[in-house]
Every structure is written in C-alpha cells, then in structure tokens.
C-alpha cells in the first residue's frame, strides 16, 4: 500500500507511525497475519521510510493477511482509522516479489523560502560540477563522511509562480531532486549540506521537503511506482 504524510503529521517519526498503523489495523478489524514464535508480531514490512519532519506522497508498506480482503475496502477502513495527514492512498494485492527490491530512487521537492532562484542555481551548478561532495552526518555507527554527489541522479531549480505563503514579494526557490538508493543513504538534508560545502548556501528559513515519488528507474530516468507491477500502471514521474 501507498500512504502519505502531510501537514503537521510530517513530524511523525517512523516508530510513532508504526504504532499508529498497528492501532489502525485493530480498529479496522483487519485480519492481519502474525509471525510465529514466543512473541508473535503483525506481518508488516516498511520500505524506505522518509525522515522525521519530511512530508511524503509516496510511502510504502506491505502486510500479510490471514484472509482475503477487498483492496479498496481495506484502504478506506485504514484511512478512516488513521489521523488526517496520515492518509492511505492506494492498496493493491501483491503479485509476488519484494517491495524493497522495487525501490531504487526517490524524487524530492524542496521549497526554500527567502532564497533567490538565481542563488540556488549557482549553488546547484557548483554541486553538479564537482567530482565529489563530502558531507558529514551522525549515523548509528557514529559520525560518517560520505559523498553526497554520486547518488544524485538529477538536480534542478524551478521558480514557483508564488511563494507557499502566497506573498509574491518573498522569494522562494524550489529544488527538484532525484536521488538513488545507496549505502549509506543520501537524504535531502545531505544534499543541502553539500550545497553549503560547495557554495556556502545557508537558507535563512528551514527548507520544506516533500517526497513526491519513489520506485525503480527506467533507462530514460523515469521513476516507476513500485505498485506498478501489481496493477499494470505507468511511470508516475519522469525526468
């Protein structure tokens, strides 16, 4: 299934969402399957959850059931059982294969209020011209230094028709970004750190990040929805 994190609910951590989702399964009386052993757990598998504070229109998970359920009825029941802002968008019956194996890249939309598009363009040009851009981040294994450049498949700057607040006098640059899944993972904040490294770009206001899509990559650079194999759909975003 595909779900979204919107508005203030983008600050829901993955652990908090997992707890909320398990409560929603109980409220909706979903016949969830459980693992075997002394401490059975509901069969739920999450795929590449977005960082806390990041909105998303393309989060994915899969569940195992004890009995068949009509997909649209399941979607509606779970959506009603979750808080507004945690929205179940689509449910399909899995046609085999791992969901995690169908995710190779993510498409990100980053709004940067009070940043002029021309300033962001100069930083992006410096970023793309670099052979590598080393950034640091604290991970579970401690502080790591890694290349934020190699994972970036495409990066572009667009000018919005108006700012998110609707006030045309306030500049707002928008960064469109496609990042390949690698280890360690390269997140949008790592790319923003890279822009600071190569161009000393320091946004005065915290950027607002939204994941628009994730999935497999075609030879043309399009991202194909991981549920495509289960419903015979088409690419959801192209570059």
PDB file of N, CA, C and O in Angstrom, residues 13-86:
ATOM      1  N   UNK A  13       7.421  10.425  13.683  1.00  0.00           N
ATOM      2  CA  UNK A  13       8.574   9.558  13.448  1.00  0.00           C
ATOM      3  C   UNK A  13       8.104   8.216  12.884  1.00  0.00           C
ATOM      4  O   UNK A  13       6.925   7.866  12.976  1.00  0.00           O
ATOM      5  N   UNK A  14       9.042   7.480  12.313  1.00  0.00           N
ATOM      6  CA  UNK A  14       8.679   6.166  11.775  1.00  0.00           C
ATOM      7  C   UNK A  14       8.144   5.261  12.882  1.00  0.00           C
ATOM      8  O   UNK A  14       7.170   4.529  12.680  1.00  0.00           O
ATOM      9  N   UNK A  15       8.739   5.318  14.056  1.00  0.00           N
ATOM     10  CA  UNK A  15       8.279   4.477  15.171  1.00  0.00           C
ATOM     11  C   UNK A  15       6.857   4.862  15.582  1.00  0.00           C
ATOM     12  O   UNK A  15       6.022   3.992  15.839  1.00  0.00           O
ATOM     13  N   UNK A  16       6.575   6.163  15.642  1.00  0.00           N
ATOM     14  CA  UNK A  16       5.225   6.614  16.008  1.00  0.00           C
ATOM     15  C   UNK A  16       4.212   6.197  14.945  1.00  0.00           C
ATOM     16  O   UNK A  16       3.084   5.804  15.270  1.00  0.00           O
ATOM     17  N   UNK A  17       4.605   6.298  13.661  1.00  0.00           N
ATOM     18  CA  UNK A  17       3.679   5.862  12.609  1.00  0.00           C
ATOM     19  C   UNK A  17       3.408   4.369  12.727  1.00  0.00           C
ATOM     20  O   UNK A  17       2.258   3.930  12.565  1.00  0.00           O
ATOM     21  N   UNK A  18       4.439   3.578  13.000  1.00  0.00           N
ATOM     22  CA  UNK A  18       4.253   2.129  13.114  1.00  0.00           C
ATOM     23  C   UNK A  18       3.261   1.801  14.218  1.00  0.00           C
ATOM     24  O   UNK A  18       2.397   0.929  14.056  1.00  0.00           O
ATOM     25  N   UNK A  19       3.370   2.509  15.346  1.00  0.00           N
ATOM     26  CA  UNK A  19       2.413   2.276  16.432  1.00  0.00           C
ATOM     27  C   UNK A  19       1.003   2.687  16.020  1.00  0.00           C
ATOM     28  O   UNK A  19       0.028   1.977  16.301  1.00  0.00           O
ATOM     29  N   UNK A  20       0.890   3.841  15.365  1.00  0.00           N
ATOM     30  CA  UNK A  20      -0.426   4.310  14.920  1.00  0.00           C
ATOM     31  C   UNK A  20      -1.029   3.355  13.894  1.00  0.00           C
ATOM     32  O   UNK A  20      -2.244   3.092  13.912  1.00  0.00           O
ATOM     33  N   UNK A  21      -0.193   2.804  13.020  1.00  0.00           N
ATOM     34  CA  UNK A  21      -0.696   1.902  11.997  1.00  0.00           C
ATOM     35  C   UNK A  21      -1.191   0.594  12.615  1.00  0.00           C
ATOM     36  O   UNK A  21      -2.239   0.065  12.215  1.00  0.00           O
ATOM     37  N   UNK A  22      -0.487   0.087  13.607  1.00  0.00           N
ATOM     38  CA  UNK A  22      -0.941  -1.139  14.264  1.00  0.00           C
ATOM     39  C   UNK A  22      -2.256  -0.904  14.997  1.00  0.00           C
ATOM     40  O   UNK A  22      -3.137  -1.780  15.006  1.00  0.00           O
ATOM     41  N   UNK A  23      -2.416   0.277  15.600  1.00  0.00           N
ATOM     42  CA  UNK A  23      -3.707   0.599  16.229  1.00  0.00           C
ATOM     43  C   UNK A  23      -4.808   0.677  15.176  1.00  0.00           C
ATOM     44  O   UNK A  23      -5.934   0.218  15.405  1.00  0.00           O
ATOM     45  N   UNK A  24      -4.489   1.263  14.022  1.00  0.00           N
ATOM     46  CA  UNK A  24      -5.480   1.365  12.945  1.00  0.00           C
ATOM     47  C   UNK A  24      -5.896  -0.012  12.450  1.00  0.00           C
ATOM     48  O   UNK A  24      -7.075  -0.242  12.141  1.00  0.00           O
ATOM     49  N   UNK A  25      -4.956  -0.944  12.372  1.00  0.00           N
ATOM     50  CA  UNK A  25      -5.294  -2.314  11.966  1.00  0.00           C
ATOM     51  C   UNK A  25      -6.304  -2.932  12.929  1.00  0.00           C
ATOM     52  O   UNK A  25      -7.257  -3.603  12.512  1.00  0.00           O
ATOM     53  N   UNK A  26      -6.086  -2.683  14.230  1.00  0.00           N
ATOM     54  CA  UNK A  26      -7.025  -3.236  15.225  1.00  0.00           C
ATOM     55  C   UNK A  26      -8.389  -2.560  15.118  1.00  0.00           C
ATOM     56  O   UNK A  26      -9.427  -3.235  15.159  1.00  0.00           O
ATOM     57  N   UNK A  27      -8.409  -1.227  14.999  1.00  0.00           N
ATOM     58  CA  UNK A  27      -9.685  -0.508  14.910  1.00  0.00           C
ATOM     59  C   UNK A  27     -10.479  -0.934  13.674  1.00  0.00           C
ATOM     60  O   UNK A  27     -11.709  -1.022  13.718  1.00  0.00           O
ATOM     61  N   UNK A  28      -9.779  -1.168  12.590  1.00  0.00           N
ATOM     62  CA  UNK A  28     -10.447  -1.541  11.341  1.00  0.00           C
ATOM     63  C   UNK A  28     -10.742  -3.032  11.254  1.00  0.00           C
ATOM     64  O   UNK A  28     -11.291  -3.492  10.251  1.00  0.00           O
ATOM     65  N   UNK A  29     -10.379  -3.776  12.312  1.00  0.00           N
ATOM     66  CA  UNK A  29     -10.621  -5.232  12.364  1.00  0.00           C
ATOM     67  C   UNK A  29     -10.028  -5.943  11.148  1.00  0.00           C
ATOM     68  O   UNK A  29     -10.646  -6.845  10.570  1.00  0.00           O
ATOM     69  N   UNK A  30      -8.813  -5.540  10.777  1.00  0.00           N
ATOM     70  CA  UNK A  30      -8.121  -6.167   9.653  1.00  0.00           C
ATOM     71  C   UNK A  30      -7.592  -7.530  10.083  1.00  0.00           C
ATOM     72  O   UNK A  30      -6.966  -7.652  11.142  1.00  0.00           O
ATOM     73  N   UNK A  31      -7.823  -8.597   9.310  1.00  0.00           N
ATOM     74  CA  UNK A  31      -7.351  -9.939   9.689  1.00  0.00           C
ATOM     75  C   UNK A  31      -5.847 -10.095   9.422  1.00  0.00           C
ATOM     76  O   UNK A  31      -5.427 -10.867   8.563  1.00  0.00           O
ATOM     77  N   UNK A  32      -5.048  -9.346  10.172  1.00  0.00           N
ATOM     78  CA  UNK A  32      -3.603  -9.329   9.962  1.00  0.00           C
ATOM     79  C   UNK A  32      -2.996 -10.676  10.360  1.00  0.00           C
ATOM     80  O   UNK A  32      -3.421 -11.298  11.338  1.00  0.00           O
ATOM     81  N   UNK A  33      -2.014 -11.133   9.610  1.00  0.00           N
ATOM     82  CA  UNK A  33      -1.281 -12.351   9.954  1.00  0.00           C
ATOM     83  C   UNK A  33      -0.161 -11.997  10.926  1.00  0.00           C
ATOM     84  O   UNK A  33       0.332 -10.861  10.954  1.00  0.00           O
ATOM     85  N   UNK A  34       0.238 -12.982  11.738  1.00  0.00           N
ATOM     86  CA  UNK A  34       1.282 -12.774  12.732  1.00  0.00           C
ATOM     87  C   UNK A  34       2.433 -13.743  12.495  1.00  0.00           C
ATOM     88  O   UNK A  34       2.248 -14.838  11.942  1.00  0.00           O
ATOM     89  N   UNK A  35       3.618 -13.318  12.937  1.00  0.00           N
ATOM     90  CA  UNK A  35       4.784 -14.188  12.861  1.00  0.00           C
ATOM     91  C   UNK A  35       4.653 -15.321  13.878  1.00  0.00           C
ATOM     92  O   UNK A  35       3.838 -15.260  14.806  1.00  0.00           O
ATOM     93  N   UNK A  36       5.467 -16.344  13.710  1.00  0.00           N
ATOM     94  CA  UNK A  36       5.474 -17.472  14.628  1.00  0.00           C
ATOM     95  C   UNK A  36       6.453 -17.201  15.774  1.00  0.00           C
ATOM     96  O   UNK A  36       7.240 -16.264  15.733  1.00  0.00           O
ATOM     97  N   UNK A  37       6.388 -18.031  16.813  1.00  0.00           N
ATOM     98  CA  UNK A  37       7.345 -17.910  17.917  1.00  0.00           C
ATOM     99  C   UNK A  37       6.693 -17.457  19.205  1.00  0.00           C
ATOM    100  O   UNK A  37       5.467 -17.342  19.311  1.00  0.00           O
ATOM    101  N   UNK A  38       7.551 -17.187  20.219  1.00  0.00           N
ATOM    102  CA  UNK A  38       7.052 -16.824  21.550  1.00  0.00           C
ATOM    103  C   UNK A  38       6.466 -15.418  21.589  1.00  0.00           C
ATOM    104  O   UNK A  38       5.604 -15.130  22.424  1.00  0.00           O
ATOM    105  N   UNK A  39       6.942 -14.514  20.739  1.00  0.00           N
ATOM    106  CA  UNK A  39       6.432 -13.140  20.712  1.00  0.00           C
ATOM    107  C   UNK A  39       5.974 -12.804  19.289  1.00  0.00           C
ATOM    108  O   UNK A  39       6.689 -12.139  18.536  1.00  0.00           O
ATOM    109  N   UNK A  40       4.787 -13.265  18.915  1.00  0.00           N
ATOM    110  CA  UNK A  40       4.299 -13.010  17.551  1.00  0.00           C
ATOM    111  C   UNK A  40       4.141 -11.519  17.272  1.00  0.00           C
ATOM    112  O   UNK A  40       3.716 -10.743  18.135  1.00  0.00           O
ATOM    113  N   UNK A  41       4.501 -11.107  16.067  1.00  0.00           N
ATOM    114  CA  UNK A  41       4.360  -9.719  15.641  1.00  0.00           C
ATOM    115  C   UNK A  41       3.521  -9.674  14.365  1.00  0.00           C
ATOM    116  O   UNK A  41       3.567 -10.603  13.559  1.00  0.00           O
ATOM    117  N   UNK A  42       2.747  -8.608  14.188  1.00  0.00           N
ATOM    118  CA  UNK A  42       1.984  -8.491  12.937  1.00  0.00           C
ATOM    119  C   UNK A  42       2.925  -8.428  11.749  1.00  0.00           C
ATOM    120  O   UNK A  42       4.000  -7.817  11.816  1.00  0.00           O
ATOM    121  N   UNK A  43       2.541  -9.073  10.664  1.00  0.00           N
ATOM    122  CA  UNK A  43       3.389  -9.115   9.470  1.00  0.00           C
ATOM    123  C   UNK A  43       3.246  -7.809   8.690  1.00  0.00           C
ATOM    124  O   UNK A  43       2.354  -7.644   7.853  1.00  0.00           O
ATOM    125  N   UNK A  44       4.138  -6.882   9.015  1.00  0.00           N
ATOM    126  CA  UNK A  44       4.168  -5.565   8.371  1.00  0.00           C
ATOM    127  C   UNK A  44       5.610  -5.298   7.966  1.00  0.00           C
ATOM    128  O   UNK A  44       6.525  -5.464   8.774  1.00  0.00           O
ATOM    129  N   UNK A  45       5.816  -4.888   6.744  1.00  0.00           N
ATOM    130  CA  UNK A  45       7.162  -4.573   6.254  1.00  0.00           C
ATOM    131  C   UNK A  45       7.139  -3.183   5.641  1.00  0.00           C
ATOM    132  O   UNK A  45       6.354  -2.906   4.736  1.00  0.00           O
ATOM    133  N   UNK A  46       7.996  -2.299   6.158  1.00  0.00           N
ATOM    134  CA  UNK A  46       8.062  -0.918   5.669  1.00  0.00           C
ATOM    135  C   UNK A  46       9.213  -0.774   4.684  1.00  0.00           C
ATOM    136  O   UNK A  46      10.268  -1.380   4.852  1.00  0.00           O
ATOM    137  N   UNK A  47       9.015   0.063   3.665  1.00  0.00           N
ATOM    138  CA  UNK A  47      10.035   0.250   2.631  1.00  0.00           C
ATOM    139  C   UNK A  47      10.534   1.690   2.636  1.00  0.00           C
ATOM    140  O   UNK A  47       9.773   2.611   2.306  1.00  0.00           O
ATOM    141  N   UNK A  48      11.772   1.904   3.057  1.00  0.00           N
ATOM    142  CA  UNK A  48      12.451   3.194   2.903  1.00  0.00           C
ATOM    143  C   UNK A  48      11.616   4.367   3.416  1.00  0.00           C
ATOM    144  O   UNK A  48      11.237   5.258   2.666  1.00  0.00           O
ATOM    145  N   UNK A  49      11.349   4.377   4.725  1.00  0.00           N
ATOM    146  CA  UNK A  49      10.531   5.440   5.312  1.00  0.00           C
ATOM    147  C   UNK A  49      11.240   6.786   5.241  1.00  0.00           C
ATOM    148  O   UNK A  49      12.457   6.882   5.406  1.00  0.00           O
ATOM    149  N   UNK A  50      10.467   7.847   4.996  1.00  0.00           N
ATOM    150  CA  UNK A  50      11.022   9.203   4.930  1.00  0.00           C
ATOM    151  C   UNK A  50      11.477   9.654   6.312  1.00  0.00           C
ATOM    152  O   UNK A  50      10.913   9.242   7.332  1.00  0.00           O
ATOM    153  N   UNK A  51      12.494  10.526   6.381  1.00  0.00           N
ATOM    154  CA  UNK A  51      12.960  11.031   7.676  1.00  0.00           C
ATOM    155  C   UNK A  51      11.868  11.825   8.390  1.00  0.00           C
ATOM    156  O   UNK A  51      10.972  12.392   7.765  1.00  0.00           O
ATOM    157  N   UNK A  52      11.961  11.902   9.710  1.00  0.00           N
ATOM    158  CA  UNK A  52      11.036  12.700  10.507  1.00  0.00           C
ATOM    159  C   UNK A  52      11.128  14.167  10.082  1.00  0.00           C
ATOM    160  O   UNK A  52      12.218  14.702   9.879  1.00  0.00           O
ATOM    161  N   UNK A  53       9.976  14.810   9.920  1.00  0.00           N
ATOM    162  CA  UNK A  53       9.935  16.194   9.506  1.00  0.00           C
ATOM    163  C   UNK A  53       9.783  16.383   8.012  1.00  0.00           C
ATOM    164  O   UNK A  53       9.590  17.506   7.545  1.00  0.00           O
ATOM    165  N   UNK A  54       9.863  15.289   7.263  1.00  0.00           N
ATOM    166  CA  UNK A  54       9.735  15.335   5.810  1.00  0.00           C
ATOM    167  C   UNK A  54       8.344  14.857   5.410  1.00  0.00           C
ATOM    168  O   UNK A  54       7.896  13.797   5.848  1.00  0.00           O
ATOM    169  N   UNK A  55       7.650  15.657   4.602  1.00  0.00           N
ATOM    170  CA  UNK A  55       6.354  15.235   4.078  1.00  0.00           C
ATOM    171  C   UNK A  55       6.578  14.239   2.947  1.00  0.00           C
ATOM    172  O   UNK A  55       7.651  14.180   2.350  1.00  0.00           O
ATOM    173  N   UNK A  56       5.560  13.450   2.647  1.00  0.00           N
ATOM    174  CA  UNK A  56       5.701  12.468   1.571  1.00  0.00           C
ATOM    175  C   UNK A  56       4.352  12.120   0.975  1.00  0.00           C
ATOM    176  O   UNK A  56       3.357  11.996   1.684  1.00  0.00           O
ATOM    177  N   UNK A  57       4.354  11.971  -0.336  1.00  0.00           N
ATOM    178  CA  UNK A  57       3.201  11.469  -1.067  1.00  0.00           C
ATOM    179  C   UNK A  57       3.439  10.034  -1.525  1.00  0.00           C
ATOM    180  O   UNK A  57       2.593   9.471  -2.227  1.00  0.00           O
ATOM    181  N   UNK A  58       4.550   9.447  -1.126  1.00  0.00           N
ATOM    182  CA  UNK A  58       4.921   8.129  -1.659  1.00  0.00           C
ATOM    183  C   UNK A  58       5.665   7.299  -0.625  1.00  0.00           C
ATOM    184  O   UNK A  58       6.849   6.999  -0.773  1.00  0.00           O
ATOM    185  N   UNK A  59       4.964   6.942   0.450  1.00  0.00           N
ATOM    186  CA  UNK A  59       5.495   5.987   1.426  1.00  0.00           C
ATOM    187  C   UNK A  59       4.837   4.633   1.149  1.00  0.00           C
ATOM    188  O   UNK A  59       3.662   4.567   0.749  1.00  0.00           O
ATOM    189  N   UNK A  60       5.569   3.564   1.386  1.00  0.00           N
ATOM    190  CA  UNK A  60       5.066   2.232   1.044  1.00  0.00           C
ATOM    191  C   UNK A  60       5.267   1.246   2.185  1.00  0.00           C
ATOM    192  O   UNK A  60       6.243   1.327   2.948  1.00  0.00           O
ATOM    193  N   UNK A  61       4.333   0.312   2.285  1.00  0.00           N
ATOM    194  CA  UNK A  61       4.469  -0.806   3.204  1.00  0.00           C
ATOM    195  C   UNK A  61       3.687  -1.985   2.650  1.00  0.00           C
ATOM    196  O   UNK A  61       2.855  -1.836   1.758  1.00  0.00           O
ATOM    197  N   UNK A  62       3.977  -3.164   3.171  1.00  0.00           N
ATOM    198  CA  UNK A  62       3.197  -4.357   2.799  1.00  0.00           C
ATOM    199  C   UNK A  62       2.835  -5.119   4.065  1.00  0.00           C
ATOM    200  O   UNK A  62       3.577  -5.105   5.052  1.00  0.00           O
ATOM    201  N   UNK A  63       1.668  -5.768   4.029  1.00  0.00           N
ATOM    202  CA  UNK A  63       1.188  -6.531   5.173  1.00  0.00           C
ATOM    203  C   UNK A  63       0.766  -7.920   4.705  1.00  0.00           C
ATOM    204  O   UNK A  63       0.417  -8.122   3.536  1.00  0.00           O
ATOM    205  N   UNK A  64       0.832  -8.857   5.626  1.00  0.00           N
ATOM    206  CA  UNK A  64       0.319 -10.204   5.378  1.00  0.00           C
ATOM    207  C   UNK A  64      -1.019 -10.372   6.067  1.00  0.00           C
ATOM    208  O   UNK A  64      -1.208  -9.925   7.198  1.00  0.00           O
ATOM    209  N   UNK A  65      -1.966 -11.015   5.392  1.00  0.00           N
ATOM    210  CA  UNK A  65      -3.311 -11.192   5.939  1.00  0.00           C
ATOM    211  C   UNK A  65      -3.634 -12.672   6.118  1.00  0.00           C
ATOM    212  O   UNK A  65      -3.086 -13.530   5.412  1.00  0.00           O
ATOM    213  N   UNK A  66      -4.534 -12.938   7.048  1.00  0.00           N
ATOM    214  CA  UNK A  66      -5.000 -14.305   7.281  1.00  0.00           C
ATOM    215  C   UNK A  66      -6.112 -14.694   6.319  1.00  0.00           C
ATOM    216  O   UNK A  66      -6.402 -15.874   6.151  1.00  0.00           O
ATOM    217  N   UNK A  67      -6.748 -13.686   5.712  1.00  0.00           N
ATOM    218  CA  UNK A  67      -7.882 -13.956   4.815  1.00  0.00           C
ATOM    219  C   UNK A  67      -7.927 -12.849   3.764  1.00  0.00           C
ATOM    220  O   UNK A  67      -7.457 -11.735   4.007  1.00  0.00           O
ATOM    221  N   UNK A  68      -8.489 -13.139   2.586  1.00  0.00           N
ATOM    222  CA  UNK A  68      -8.585 -12.118   1.534  1.00  0.00           C
ATOM    223  C   UNK A  68      -9.461 -10.938   1.974  1.00  0.00           C
ATOM    224  O   UNK A  68     -10.458 -11.119   2.686  1.00  0.00           O
ATOM    225  N   UNK A  69      -9.075  -9.745   1.551  1.00  0.00           N
ATOM    226  CA  UNK A  69      -9.832  -8.521   1.823  1.00  0.00           C
ATOM    227  C   UNK A  69      -9.871  -7.703   0.536  1.00  0.00           C
ATOM    228  O   UNK A  69      -8.880  -7.623  -0.183  1.00  0.00           O
ATOM    229  N   UNK A  70     -11.011  -7.095   0.249  1.00  0.00           N
ATOM    230  CA  UNK A  70     -11.125  -6.263  -0.946  1.00  0.00           C
ATOM    231  C   UNK A  70     -10.240  -5.028  -0.774  1.00  0.00           C
ATOM    232  O   UNK A  70     -10.365  -4.302   0.220  1.00  0.00           O
ATOM    233  N   UNK A  71      -9.309  -4.777  -1.702  1.00  0.00           N
ATOM    234  CA  UNK A  71      -8.314  -3.716  -1.504  1.00  0.00           C
ATOM    235  C   UNK A  71      -8.897  -2.335  -1.208  1.00  0.00           C
ATOM    236  O   UNK A  71      -8.429  -1.651  -0.292  1.00  0.00           O
ATOM    237  N   UNK A  72      -9.915  -1.905  -1.944  1.00  0.00           N
ATOM    238  CA  UNK A  72     -10.457  -0.570  -1.725  1.00  0.00           C
ATOM    239  C   UNK A  72     -11.146  -0.466  -0.369  1.00  0.00           C
ATOM    240  O   UNK A  72     -11.064   0.564   0.310  1.00  0.00           O
ATOM    241  N   UNK A  73     -11.800  -1.535   0.058  1.00  0.00           N
ATOM    242  CA  UNK A  73     -12.440  -1.537   1.382  1.00  0.00           C
ATOM    243  C   UNK A  73     -11.377  -1.440   2.472  1.00  0.00           C
ATOM    244  O   UNK A  73     -11.562  -0.735   3.479  1.00  0.00           O
ATOM    245  N   UNK A  74     -10.270  -2.147   2.287  1.00  0.00           N
ATOM    246  CA  UNK A  74      -9.172  -2.084   3.253  1.00  0.00           C
ATOM    247  C   UNK A  74      -8.583  -0.679   3.289  1.00  0.00           C
ATOM    248  O   UNK A  74      -8.318  -0.135   4.374  1.00  0.00           O
ATOM    249  N   UNK A  75      -8.378  -0.092   2.116  1.00  0.00           N
ATOM    250  CA  UNK A  75      -7.832   1.267   2.068  1.00  0.00           C
ATOM    251  C   UNK A  75      -8.718   2.246   2.818  1.00  0.00           C
ATOM    252  O   UNK A  75      -8.241   3.048   3.646  1.00  0.00           O
ATOM    253  N   UNK A  76     -10.010   2.198   2.540  1.00  0.00           N
ATOM    254  CA  UNK A  76     -10.940   3.132   3.171  1.00  0.00           C
ATOM    255  C   UNK A  76     -10.997   2.934   4.682  1.00  0.00           C
ATOM    256  O   UNK A  76     -11.034   3.904   5.447  1.00  0.00           O
ATOM    257  N   UNK A  77     -10.992   1.686   5.132  1.00  0.00           N
ATOM    258  CA  UNK A  77     -11.079   1.404   6.563  1.00  0.00           C
ATOM    259  C   UNK A  77      -9.831   1.890   7.295  1.00  0.00           C
ATOM    260  O   UNK A  77      -9.922   2.490   8.377  1.00  0.00           O
ATOM    261  N   UNK A  78      -8.658   1.642   6.731  1.00  0.00           N
ATOM    262  CA  UNK A  78      -7.420   2.076   7.376  1.00  0.00           C
ATOM    263  C   UNK A  78      -7.284   3.596   7.334  1.00  0.00           C
ATOM    264  O   UNK A  78      -6.842   4.219   8.313  1.00  0.00           O
ATOM    265  N   UNK A  79      -7.674   4.195   6.235  1.00  0.00           N
ATOM    266  CA  UNK A  79      -7.591   5.647   6.119  1.00  0.00           C
ATOM    267  C   UNK A  79      -8.481   6.316   7.163  1.00  0.00           C
ATOM    268  O   UNK A  79      -8.095   7.318   7.781  1.00  0.00           O
ATOM    269  N   UNK A  80      -9.666   5.754   7.387  1.00  0.00           N
ATOM    270  CA  UNK A  80     -10.584   6.312   8.380  1.00  0.00           C
ATOM    271  C   UNK A  80     -10.063   6.123   9.796  1.00  0.00           C
ATOM    272  O   UNK A  80     -10.355   6.920  10.697  1.00  0.00           O
ATOM    273  N   UNK A  81      -9.267   5.071  10.030  1.00  0.00           N
ATOM    274  CA  UNK A  81      -8.758   4.765  11.364  1.00  0.00           C
ATOM    275  C   UNK A  81      -7.492   5.539  11.708  1.00  0.00           C
ATOM    276  O   UNK A  81      -7.095   5.578  12.875  1.00  0.00           O
ATOM    277  N   UNK A  82      -6.860   6.157  10.721  1.00  0.00           N
ATOM    278  CA  UNK A  82      -5.654   6.949  10.958  1.00  0.00           C
ATOM    279  C   UNK A  82      -6.004   8.439  11.047  1.00  0.00           C
ATOM    280  O   UNK A  82      -7.026   8.887  10.527  1.00  0.00           O
ATOM    281  N   UNK A  83      -5.141   9.202  11.697  1.00  0.00           N
ATOM    282  CA  UNK A  83      -5.358  10.646  11.821  1.00  0.00           C
ATOM    283  C   UNK A  83      -5.259  11.311  10.455  1.00  0.00           C
ATOM    284  O   UNK A  83      -4.447  10.893   9.613  1.00  0.00           O
ATOM    285  N   UNK A  84      -6.050  12.372  10.215  1.00  0.00           N
ATOM    286  CA  UNK A  84      -5.907  13.129   8.969  1.00  0.00           C
ATOM    287  C   UNK A  84      -4.474  13.639   8.835  1.00  0.00           C
ATOM    288  O   UNK A  84      -3.898  14.181   9.782  1.00  0.00           O
ATOM    289  N   UNK A  85      -3.901  13.422   7.671  1.00  0.00           N
ATOM    290  CA  UNK A  85      -2.492  13.747   7.470  1.00  0.00           C
ATOM    291  C   UNK A  85      -1.637  12.500   7.346  1.00  0.00           C
ATOM    292  O   UNK A  85      -0.552  12.544   6.773  1.00  0.00           O
ATOM    293  N   UNK A  86      -2.139  11.397   7.886  1.00  0.00           N
ATOM    294  CA  UNK A  86      -1.589  10.069   7.609  1.00  0.00           C
ATOM    295  C   UNK A  86      -2.640   9.388   6.744  1.00  0.00           C
ATOM    296  O   UNK A  86      -3.625   8.852   7.252  1.00  0.00           O
TER     297      UNK A  86
END
